[in-house]
Every structure is written in structure tokens, then in C-alpha cells.
Short mmCIF file of C-alpha atoms and ligand atoms in Angstrom, two decimals:
data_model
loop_
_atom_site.label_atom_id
_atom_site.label_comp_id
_atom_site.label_asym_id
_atom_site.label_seq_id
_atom_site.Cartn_x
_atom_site.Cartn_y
_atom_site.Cartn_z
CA UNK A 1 0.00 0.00 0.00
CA UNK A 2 1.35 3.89 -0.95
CA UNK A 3 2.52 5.61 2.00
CA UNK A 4 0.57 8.74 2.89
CA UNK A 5 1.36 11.89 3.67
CA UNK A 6 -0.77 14.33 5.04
CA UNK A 7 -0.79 17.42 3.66
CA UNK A 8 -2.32 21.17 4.76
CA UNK A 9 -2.46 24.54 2.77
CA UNK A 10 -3.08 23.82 -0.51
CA UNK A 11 -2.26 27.48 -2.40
CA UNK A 12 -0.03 28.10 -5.03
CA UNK A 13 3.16 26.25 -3.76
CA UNK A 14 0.93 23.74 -1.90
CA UNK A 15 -1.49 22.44 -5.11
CA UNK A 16 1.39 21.63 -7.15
CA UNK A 17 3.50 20.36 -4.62
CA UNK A 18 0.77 17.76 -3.93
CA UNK A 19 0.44 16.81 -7.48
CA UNK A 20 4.34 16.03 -7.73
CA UNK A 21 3.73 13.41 -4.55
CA UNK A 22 0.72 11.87 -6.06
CA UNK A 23 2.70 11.32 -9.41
CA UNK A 24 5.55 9.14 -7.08
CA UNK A 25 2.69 7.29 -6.06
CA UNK A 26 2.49 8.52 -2.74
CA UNK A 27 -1.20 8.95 -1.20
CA UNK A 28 -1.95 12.49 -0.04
CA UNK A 29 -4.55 13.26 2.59
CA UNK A 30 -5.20 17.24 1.98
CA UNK A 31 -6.61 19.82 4.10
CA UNK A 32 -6.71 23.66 3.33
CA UNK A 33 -9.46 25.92 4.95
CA UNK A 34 -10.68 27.19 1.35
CA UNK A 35 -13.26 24.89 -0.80
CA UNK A 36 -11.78 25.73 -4.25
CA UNK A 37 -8.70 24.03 -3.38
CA UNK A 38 -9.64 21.64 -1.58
CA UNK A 39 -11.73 20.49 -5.38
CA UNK A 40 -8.65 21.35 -7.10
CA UNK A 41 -6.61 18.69 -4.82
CA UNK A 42 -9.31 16.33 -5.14
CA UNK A 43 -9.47 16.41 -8.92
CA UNK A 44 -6.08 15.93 -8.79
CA UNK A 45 -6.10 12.37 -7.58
CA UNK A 46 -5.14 13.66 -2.99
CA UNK A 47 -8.30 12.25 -0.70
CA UNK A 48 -10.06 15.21 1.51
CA UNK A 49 -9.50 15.72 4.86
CA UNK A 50 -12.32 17.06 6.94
CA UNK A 51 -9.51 18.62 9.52
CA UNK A 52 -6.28 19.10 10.40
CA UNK A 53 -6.52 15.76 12.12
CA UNK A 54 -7.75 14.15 10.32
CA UNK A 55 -5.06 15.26 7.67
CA UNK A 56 -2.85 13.41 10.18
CA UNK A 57 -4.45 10.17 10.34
CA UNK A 58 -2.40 6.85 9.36
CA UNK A 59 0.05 9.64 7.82
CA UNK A 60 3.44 9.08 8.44
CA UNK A 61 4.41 12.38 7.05
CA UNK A 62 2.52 15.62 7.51
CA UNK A 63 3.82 18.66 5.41
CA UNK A 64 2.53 21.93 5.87
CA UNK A 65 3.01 25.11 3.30
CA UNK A 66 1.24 27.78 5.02
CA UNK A 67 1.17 31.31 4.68
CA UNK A 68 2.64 33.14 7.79
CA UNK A 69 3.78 32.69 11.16
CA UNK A 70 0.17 32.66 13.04
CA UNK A 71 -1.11 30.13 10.45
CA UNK A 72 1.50 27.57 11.53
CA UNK A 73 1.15 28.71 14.82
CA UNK A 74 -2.86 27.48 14.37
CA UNK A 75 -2.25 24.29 12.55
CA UNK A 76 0.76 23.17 15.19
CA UNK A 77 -0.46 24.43 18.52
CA UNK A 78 -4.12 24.62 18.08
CA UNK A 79 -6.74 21.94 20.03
CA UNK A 80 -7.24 20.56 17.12
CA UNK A 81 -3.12 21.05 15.45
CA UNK A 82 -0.36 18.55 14.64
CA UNK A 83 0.97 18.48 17.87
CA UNK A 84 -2.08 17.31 19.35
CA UNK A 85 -3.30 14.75 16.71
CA UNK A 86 -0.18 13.52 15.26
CA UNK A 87 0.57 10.12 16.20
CA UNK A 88 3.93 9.52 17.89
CA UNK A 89 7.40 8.91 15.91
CA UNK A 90 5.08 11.24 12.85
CA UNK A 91 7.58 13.20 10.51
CA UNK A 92 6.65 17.19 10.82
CA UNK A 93 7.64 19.31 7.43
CA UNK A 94 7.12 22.88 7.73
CA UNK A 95 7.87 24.25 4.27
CA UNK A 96 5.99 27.93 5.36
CA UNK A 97 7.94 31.00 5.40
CA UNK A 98 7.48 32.45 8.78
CA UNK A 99 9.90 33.67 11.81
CA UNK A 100 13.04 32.23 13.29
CA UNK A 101 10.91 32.08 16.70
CA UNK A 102 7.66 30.69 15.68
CA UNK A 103 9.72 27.80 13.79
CA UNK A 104 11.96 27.31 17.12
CA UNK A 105 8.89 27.45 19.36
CA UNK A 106 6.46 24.73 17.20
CA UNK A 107 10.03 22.43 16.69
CA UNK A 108 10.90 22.26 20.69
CA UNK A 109 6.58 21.64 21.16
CA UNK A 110 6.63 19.08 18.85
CA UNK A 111 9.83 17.15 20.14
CA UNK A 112 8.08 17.13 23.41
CA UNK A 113 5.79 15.37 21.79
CA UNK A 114 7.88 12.70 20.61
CA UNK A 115 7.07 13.88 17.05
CA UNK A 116 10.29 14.51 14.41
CA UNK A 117 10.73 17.96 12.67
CA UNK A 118 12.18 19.87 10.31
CA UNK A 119 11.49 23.34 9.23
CA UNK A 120 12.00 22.69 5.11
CA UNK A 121 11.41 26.39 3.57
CA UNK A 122 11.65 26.52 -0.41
CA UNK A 123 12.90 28.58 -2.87
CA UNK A 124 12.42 28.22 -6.80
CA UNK A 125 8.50 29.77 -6.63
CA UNK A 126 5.52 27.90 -8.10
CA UNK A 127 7.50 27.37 -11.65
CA UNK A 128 10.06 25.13 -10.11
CA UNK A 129 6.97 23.84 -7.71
CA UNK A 130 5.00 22.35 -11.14
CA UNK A 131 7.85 20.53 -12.19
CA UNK A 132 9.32 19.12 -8.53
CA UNK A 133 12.04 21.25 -8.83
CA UNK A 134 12.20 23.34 -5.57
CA UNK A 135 15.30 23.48 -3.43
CA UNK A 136 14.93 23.00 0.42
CA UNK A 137 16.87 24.15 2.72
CA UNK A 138 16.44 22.23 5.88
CA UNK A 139 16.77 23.05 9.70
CA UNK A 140 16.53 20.23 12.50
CA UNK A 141 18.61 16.82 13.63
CA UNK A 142 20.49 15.24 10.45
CA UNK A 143 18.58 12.16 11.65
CA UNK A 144 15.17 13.84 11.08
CA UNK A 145 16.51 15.56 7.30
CA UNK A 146 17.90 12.22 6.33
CA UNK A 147 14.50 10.66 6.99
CA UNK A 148 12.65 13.51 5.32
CA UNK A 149 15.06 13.29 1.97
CA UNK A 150 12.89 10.53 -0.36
CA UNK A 151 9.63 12.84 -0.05
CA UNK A 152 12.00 16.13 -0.30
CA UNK A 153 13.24 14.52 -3.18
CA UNK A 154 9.97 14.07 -4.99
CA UNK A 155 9.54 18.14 -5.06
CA UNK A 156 13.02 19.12 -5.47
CA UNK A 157 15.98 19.25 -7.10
CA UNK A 158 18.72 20.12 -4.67
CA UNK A 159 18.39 19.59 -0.39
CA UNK A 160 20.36 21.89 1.80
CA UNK A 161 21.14 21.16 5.28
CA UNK A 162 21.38 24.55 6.84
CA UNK A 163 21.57 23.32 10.58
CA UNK A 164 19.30 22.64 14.09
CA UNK A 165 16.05 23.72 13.90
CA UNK A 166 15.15 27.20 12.40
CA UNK A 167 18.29 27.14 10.42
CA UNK A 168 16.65 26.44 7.41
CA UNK A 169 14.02 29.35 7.66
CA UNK A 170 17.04 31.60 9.24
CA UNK A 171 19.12 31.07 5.77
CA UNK A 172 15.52 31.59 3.96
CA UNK A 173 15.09 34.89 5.25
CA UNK A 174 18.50 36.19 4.31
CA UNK A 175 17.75 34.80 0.84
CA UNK A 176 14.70 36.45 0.13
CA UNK A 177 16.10 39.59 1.71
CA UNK A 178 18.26 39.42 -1.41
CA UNK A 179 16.00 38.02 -3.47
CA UNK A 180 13.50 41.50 -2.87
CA UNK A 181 16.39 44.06 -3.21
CA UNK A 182 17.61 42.27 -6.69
CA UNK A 183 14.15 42.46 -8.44
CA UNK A 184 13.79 46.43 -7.63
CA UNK A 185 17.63 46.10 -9.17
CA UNK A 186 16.52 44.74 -12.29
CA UNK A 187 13.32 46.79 -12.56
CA UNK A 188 15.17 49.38 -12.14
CA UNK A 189 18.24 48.38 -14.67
CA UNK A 190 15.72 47.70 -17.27
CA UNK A 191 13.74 50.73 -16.76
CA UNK A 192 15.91 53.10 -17.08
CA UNK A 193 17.64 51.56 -20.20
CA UNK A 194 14.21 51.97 -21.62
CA UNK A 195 14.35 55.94 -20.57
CA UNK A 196 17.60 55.86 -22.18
CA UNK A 197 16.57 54.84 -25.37
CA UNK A 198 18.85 51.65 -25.54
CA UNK A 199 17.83 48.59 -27.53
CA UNK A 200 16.46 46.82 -24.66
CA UNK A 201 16.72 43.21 -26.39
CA UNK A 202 20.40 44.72 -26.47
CA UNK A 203 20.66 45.57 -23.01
CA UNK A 204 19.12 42.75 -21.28
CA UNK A 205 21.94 40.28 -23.34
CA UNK A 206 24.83 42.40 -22.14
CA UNK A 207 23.69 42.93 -18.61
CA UNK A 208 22.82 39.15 -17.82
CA UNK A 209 26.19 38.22 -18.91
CA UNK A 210 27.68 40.63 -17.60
CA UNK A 211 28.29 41.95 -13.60
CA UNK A 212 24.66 43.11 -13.22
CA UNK A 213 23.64 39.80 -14.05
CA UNK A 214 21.32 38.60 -11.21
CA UNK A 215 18.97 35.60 -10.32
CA UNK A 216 15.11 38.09 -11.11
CA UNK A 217 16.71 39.70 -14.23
CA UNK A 218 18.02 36.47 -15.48
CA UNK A 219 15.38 33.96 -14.05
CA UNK A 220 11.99 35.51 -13.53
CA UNK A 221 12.31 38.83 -15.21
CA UNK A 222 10.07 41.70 -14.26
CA UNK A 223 9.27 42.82 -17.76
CA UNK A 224 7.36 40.52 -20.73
CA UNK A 225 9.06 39.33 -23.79
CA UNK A 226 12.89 38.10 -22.20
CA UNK A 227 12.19 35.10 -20.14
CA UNK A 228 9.03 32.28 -20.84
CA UNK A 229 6.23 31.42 -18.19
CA UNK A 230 7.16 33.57 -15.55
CA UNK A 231 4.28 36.22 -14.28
CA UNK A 232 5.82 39.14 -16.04
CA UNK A 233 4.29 37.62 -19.24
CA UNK A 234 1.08 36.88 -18.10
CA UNK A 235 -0.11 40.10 -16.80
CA UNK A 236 1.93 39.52 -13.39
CA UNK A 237 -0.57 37.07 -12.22
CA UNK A 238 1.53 35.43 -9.21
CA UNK A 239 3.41 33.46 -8.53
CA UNK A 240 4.84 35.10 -5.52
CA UNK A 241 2.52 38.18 -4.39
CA UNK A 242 3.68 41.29 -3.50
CA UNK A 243 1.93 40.82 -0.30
CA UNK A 244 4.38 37.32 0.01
CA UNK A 245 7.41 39.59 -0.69
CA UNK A 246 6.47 42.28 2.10
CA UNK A 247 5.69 39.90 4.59
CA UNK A 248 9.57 38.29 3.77
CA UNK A 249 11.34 41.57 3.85
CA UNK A 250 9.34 42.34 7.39
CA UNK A 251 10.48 39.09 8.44
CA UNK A 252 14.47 39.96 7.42
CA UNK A 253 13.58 42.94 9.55
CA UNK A 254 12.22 41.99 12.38
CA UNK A 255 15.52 39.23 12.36
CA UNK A 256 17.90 41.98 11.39
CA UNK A 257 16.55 43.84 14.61
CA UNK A 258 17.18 41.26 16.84
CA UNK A 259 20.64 40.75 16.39
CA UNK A 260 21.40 44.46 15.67
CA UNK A 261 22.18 43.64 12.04
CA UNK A 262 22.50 46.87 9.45
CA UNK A 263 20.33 46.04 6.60
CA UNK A 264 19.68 49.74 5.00
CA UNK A 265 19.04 48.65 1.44
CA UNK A 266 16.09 45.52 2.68
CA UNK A 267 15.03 48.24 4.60
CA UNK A 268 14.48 50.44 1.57
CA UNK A 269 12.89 47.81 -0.17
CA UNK A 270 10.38 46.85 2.41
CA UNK A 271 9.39 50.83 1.99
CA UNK A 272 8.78 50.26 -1.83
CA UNK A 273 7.17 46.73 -1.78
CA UNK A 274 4.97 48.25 1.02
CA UNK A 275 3.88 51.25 -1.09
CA UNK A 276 3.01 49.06 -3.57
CA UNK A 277 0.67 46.50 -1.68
CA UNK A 278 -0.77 49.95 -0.52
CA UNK A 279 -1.71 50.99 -3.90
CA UNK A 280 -3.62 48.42 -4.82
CA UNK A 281 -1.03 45.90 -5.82
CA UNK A 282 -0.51 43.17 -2.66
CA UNK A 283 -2.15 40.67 -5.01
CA UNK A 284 0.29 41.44 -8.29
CA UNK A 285 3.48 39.28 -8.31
CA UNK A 286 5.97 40.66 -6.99
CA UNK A 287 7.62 41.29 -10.12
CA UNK A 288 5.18 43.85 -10.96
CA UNK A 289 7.42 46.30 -9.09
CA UNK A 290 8.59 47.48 -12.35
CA UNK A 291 5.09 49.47 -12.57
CA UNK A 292 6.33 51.37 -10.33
CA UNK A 293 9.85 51.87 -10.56
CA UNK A 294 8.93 52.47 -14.41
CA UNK A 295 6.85 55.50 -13.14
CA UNK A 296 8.52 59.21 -13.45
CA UNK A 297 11.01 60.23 -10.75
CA UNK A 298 9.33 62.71 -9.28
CA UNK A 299 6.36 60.93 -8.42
CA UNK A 300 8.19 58.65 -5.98
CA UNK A 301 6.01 58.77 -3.44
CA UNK A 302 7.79 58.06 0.17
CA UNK A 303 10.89 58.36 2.23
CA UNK A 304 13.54 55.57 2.25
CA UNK A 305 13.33 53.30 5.22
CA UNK A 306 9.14 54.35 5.86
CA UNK A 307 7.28 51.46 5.27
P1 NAD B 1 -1.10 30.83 -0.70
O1 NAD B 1 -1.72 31.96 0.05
O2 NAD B 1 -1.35 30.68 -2.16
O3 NAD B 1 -1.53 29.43 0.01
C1 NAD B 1 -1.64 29.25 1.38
C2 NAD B 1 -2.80 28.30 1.64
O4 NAD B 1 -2.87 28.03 3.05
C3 NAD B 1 -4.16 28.89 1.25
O5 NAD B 1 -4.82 28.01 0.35
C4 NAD B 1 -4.90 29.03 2.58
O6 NAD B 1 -6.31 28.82 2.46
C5 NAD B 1 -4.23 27.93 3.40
N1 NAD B 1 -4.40 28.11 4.84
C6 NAD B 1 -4.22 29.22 5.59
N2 NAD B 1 -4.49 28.97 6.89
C7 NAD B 1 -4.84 27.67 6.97
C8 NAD B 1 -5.25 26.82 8.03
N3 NAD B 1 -5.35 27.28 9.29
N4 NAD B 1 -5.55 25.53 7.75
C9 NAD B 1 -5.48 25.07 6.48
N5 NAD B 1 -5.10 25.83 5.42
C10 NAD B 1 -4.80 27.12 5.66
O7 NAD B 1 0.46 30.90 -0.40
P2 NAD B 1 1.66 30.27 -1.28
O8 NAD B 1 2.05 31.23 -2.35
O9 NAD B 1 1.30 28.88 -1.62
O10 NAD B 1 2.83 30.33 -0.20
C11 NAD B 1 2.86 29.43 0.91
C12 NAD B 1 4.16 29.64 1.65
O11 NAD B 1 5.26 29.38 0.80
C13 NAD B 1 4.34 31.08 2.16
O12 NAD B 1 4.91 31.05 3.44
C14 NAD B 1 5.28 31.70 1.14
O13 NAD B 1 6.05 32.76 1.67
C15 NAD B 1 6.13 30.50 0.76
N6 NAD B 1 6.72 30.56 -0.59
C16 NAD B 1 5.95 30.91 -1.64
C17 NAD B 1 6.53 30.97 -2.90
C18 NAD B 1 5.71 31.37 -4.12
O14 NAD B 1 6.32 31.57 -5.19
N7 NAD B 1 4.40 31.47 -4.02
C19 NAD B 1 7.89 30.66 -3.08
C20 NAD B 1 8.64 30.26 -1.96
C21 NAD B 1 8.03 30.22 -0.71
#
């Protein structure tokens, strides 16, 4: 018989990511809290759970791709959560980006209650998510990533060990703190070589081989026409939301806080993803910055570092 995993929050990383595990022939018991995905799990081949419990029941792997911090915090700690339901010895995945402390906290609750787990953030978006190519990167024992590796496998194509638990969502957090200051870098690159009259076909060759090269220009660029199937061409339908990408650099924030780190250019970019999602925009992809940053100088609408 296929083992089963149970699996909760079935959005735009989640669907897919279900869909690779059916394919390996892996039985998925699905929960999410909204009804259109639940019938979108269901038609693709995953049987219903009623709860988050029930989710859990004869799994031996529960995965959870959640939106924020207080969402894990309700599927983990609640009466009804993980930690309550899960049967001993059960394998914990939280693939969610959320804080370094909510991660820690939910890890040391469910190792009192001799359940295994691994905070397993992602990064590769819902393009790499259709095709099972994610890449983890994993906090917790080596025991507990070693165990989690054959389903990790199934969605990804490359498995970091970052460290104990929280590691893996610590490393995330620096990532997309990068990640949100090089798309407003390539916005802006391409932008103003459109100002500047250049041959933009021109300009985006030279630049991505070149030092300005960077992972958004090259990989998921912000404007239509240089790079296929990502939201840019598709009237920046996400994908990754703006609203995802403000929540991330809030979280690099918050983390850069705690340990007194100086992070002026994140904290710039928090300011501009934040004006966006306030105009309108937290549903866009993030990509869709370059709406903005193509807009005239003068109209830039807030100081640096005011979110
Ligand atoms: P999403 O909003 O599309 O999906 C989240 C799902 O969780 C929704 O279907 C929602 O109904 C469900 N949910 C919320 N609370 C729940 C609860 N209590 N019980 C059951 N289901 C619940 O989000 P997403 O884009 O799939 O992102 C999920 C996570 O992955 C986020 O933390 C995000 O930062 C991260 N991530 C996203 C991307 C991306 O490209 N979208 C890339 C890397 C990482």
C-alpha cells in the first residue's frame, strides 16, 4: 500500500506540490481551509480531509506550506493542530515561510511530543513547484533531514542542510532579503535603459552576462518578452505576491533587529514593496514592481526606510 502523507495549505506552492507526490505514487490526505482548493486537490487524484486531524491520520508524514507565522502557529499548537493529533514517531515538514521564533517554538513543542521535525522552507516559486524542482533548505537533527530526503526529493531538485532547527528558515530569510532588493535592481536596470533609449533586447543580453547579471533579471524577469512562463508575461498574475514579498522583507527585519544587524538597502525595499501593496497591488506578483519603478522620478512617493 502507498505511503501517505498528510498534507495542509493547498495554495499556489501547496497544489502543485501535492500533485508532484501523487505522481511518485504517494497517497496524499489534503486539508486547506478554502473549498476551491480543496476540489482542485481532489481532482487531482489527494483524498479530503475534513480537519487538520484528520489530515494526520495513518500519515506518516505531515507537510505543511502555510502562509505566515500565526497560520503555523494554528495548525501546530491549536486543540485541534499537529501536535495534538499527530501520532507519535510522525515526521513534521514545515515548508511555510514564517519567523526564526515561531519555527523554534512549534520544533521544541513538537519534540516534546515525541514527534520529528524539520522546518523545510523553499525557494524556486511555483515554476520550479510544477515541475518538482524546488530546493529546500532544511533546519533540524540530520537524523530527522535524512529521513525527510525521499519525499523532499519528490519536489526538489537540490536539499540543503542549513543546521538545528530554524536554520533552514534563518538562511531563507536572508535569501529572500536578497531576493527583494535584486528584483527592484533589475526593474530598475531595465527601466531606465528603456528611458535611455537603448535597444532593450540589447541591453538585457549584455547585462545578464555581464556583472549586473542577477537571479530576477536572469530567471523571472520583471518585464514581458525576455524570459518564458514567468508572471511578467502573463499580466503579473503570481506566482509570488507582492503581499508574500512584504511579509519576507518584514520578516528579514524583524531578524535583522534582533541581532542588531545593518540592513539599510532591505530596509528600503520593504518601503517600496509596502507602497506598492498599498496601492492596490498586494495581489500582483511581486515582479510587478517594475510598474512602479517604471513610473517618473518625481512621483516617488515616500521616504527611504518608511514602510
Ligand atoms: P497561498 O496563500 O497561495 O496558500 C496558502 C494556503 O494556506 C491557502 O490556500 C490558505 O487557504 C491555506 N491556509 C491558511 N491557513 C490555513 C489553516 N489554518 N488551515 C489550512 N489551510 C490554511 O500561499 P503560497 O504562495 O502557496 O505560499 C505558501 C508559503 O510558501 C508562504 O509562506 C510563502 O512565503 C512560501 N513561498 C511561496 C513561494 C511562491 O512563489 N508562491 C515561493 C517560496 C516560498
Amino acid at each position: 500500500m502507498a505511503e501517505t502523507i498528510g498534507f495542509i495549505g493547498l495554495g499556489n506552492m501547496g497544489l502543485p506540490m501535492v500533485e508532484q507526490l501523487l505522481k511518485a505514487g504517494y497517497a496524499v490526505r489534503a486539508f486547506d481551509l478554502s473549498e476551491p482548493a480543496l476540489k482542485q486537490a481532489s481532482e487531482a487524484g489527494a483524498t479530503i480531509a475534513k480537519s487538520i486531524s484528520d489530515a494526520a491520520q495513518s500519515a506518516t508524514t505531515v507537510i505543511t506550506m502555510l502562509p505566515a507565522g500565526q497560520h503555523v502557529r494554528a495548525v501546530y499548537l491549536g486543540d485541534d493542530g499537529l501536535i495534538a493529533s499527530a501520532a507519535a514517531g510522525t515526521l513534521l515538514i514545515d515548508s511555510s515561510t514564517i519567523d526564526v521564533e515561531t519555527s523554534r517554538e512549534v520544533g521544541t513543542a513538537a519534540a516534546g511530543s515525541r514527534l520529528e521535525m524539520i522546518d523545510a522552507p523553499v525557494t524556486g516559486g511555483v515554476m520550479a513547484a510544477r515541475v518538482g524542482k524546488l530546493n529546500f533548505m532544511v533546519g533540524g537533527t540530520e537524523q530527522a533531514f535524512e529521513r525527510a530526503r525521499p519525499v523532499l526529493d519528490v519536489m526538489g531538485q537540490k536539499l540543503f542542510y542549513a543546521g538545528p532547527q530554524g536554520s533552514g528558515i534563518g538562511v531563507k530569510i536572508c535569501n529572500n532579503m536578497s531576493l527583494g532588493i535584486s528584483m527592484i535592481a533589475a526593474a530598475e536596470t531595465l527601466m531606465m535603459a528603456k528611458r535611455l533609449g537603448l535597444d532593450l533586447e540589447r541591453t538585457y543580453e549584455i547585462v545578464t552576462n555581464a556583472s549586473g547579471q542577477n537571479w530576477a533579471l536572469s530567471n523571472y524577469c520583471p518585464l514581458p518578452g525576455f524570459v518564458e512562463g514567468v508572471p511578467s508575461g502573463n499580466g503579473y498574475k503570481p506566482g509570488f505576491t507582492a503581499e508574500m514579498m512584504r511579509k519576507d522583507l518584514r520578516l528579514s527585519q524583524d531578524a535583522a533587529r534582533s541581532v542588531d544587524a545593518c540592513t539599510p538597502l532591505a530596509a528600503h525595499a520593504l518601503s517600496i514593496f509596502s507602497h506598492f501593496c498599498d496601492s492596490g497591488d498586494s495581489q500582483t506578483d511581486y515582479s510587478g514592481i517594475s510598474k512602479l519603478i517604471g513610473g517618473d522620478a518625481w512621483d516617488y512617493p515616500f521616504d527611504p526606510g518608511q514602510e
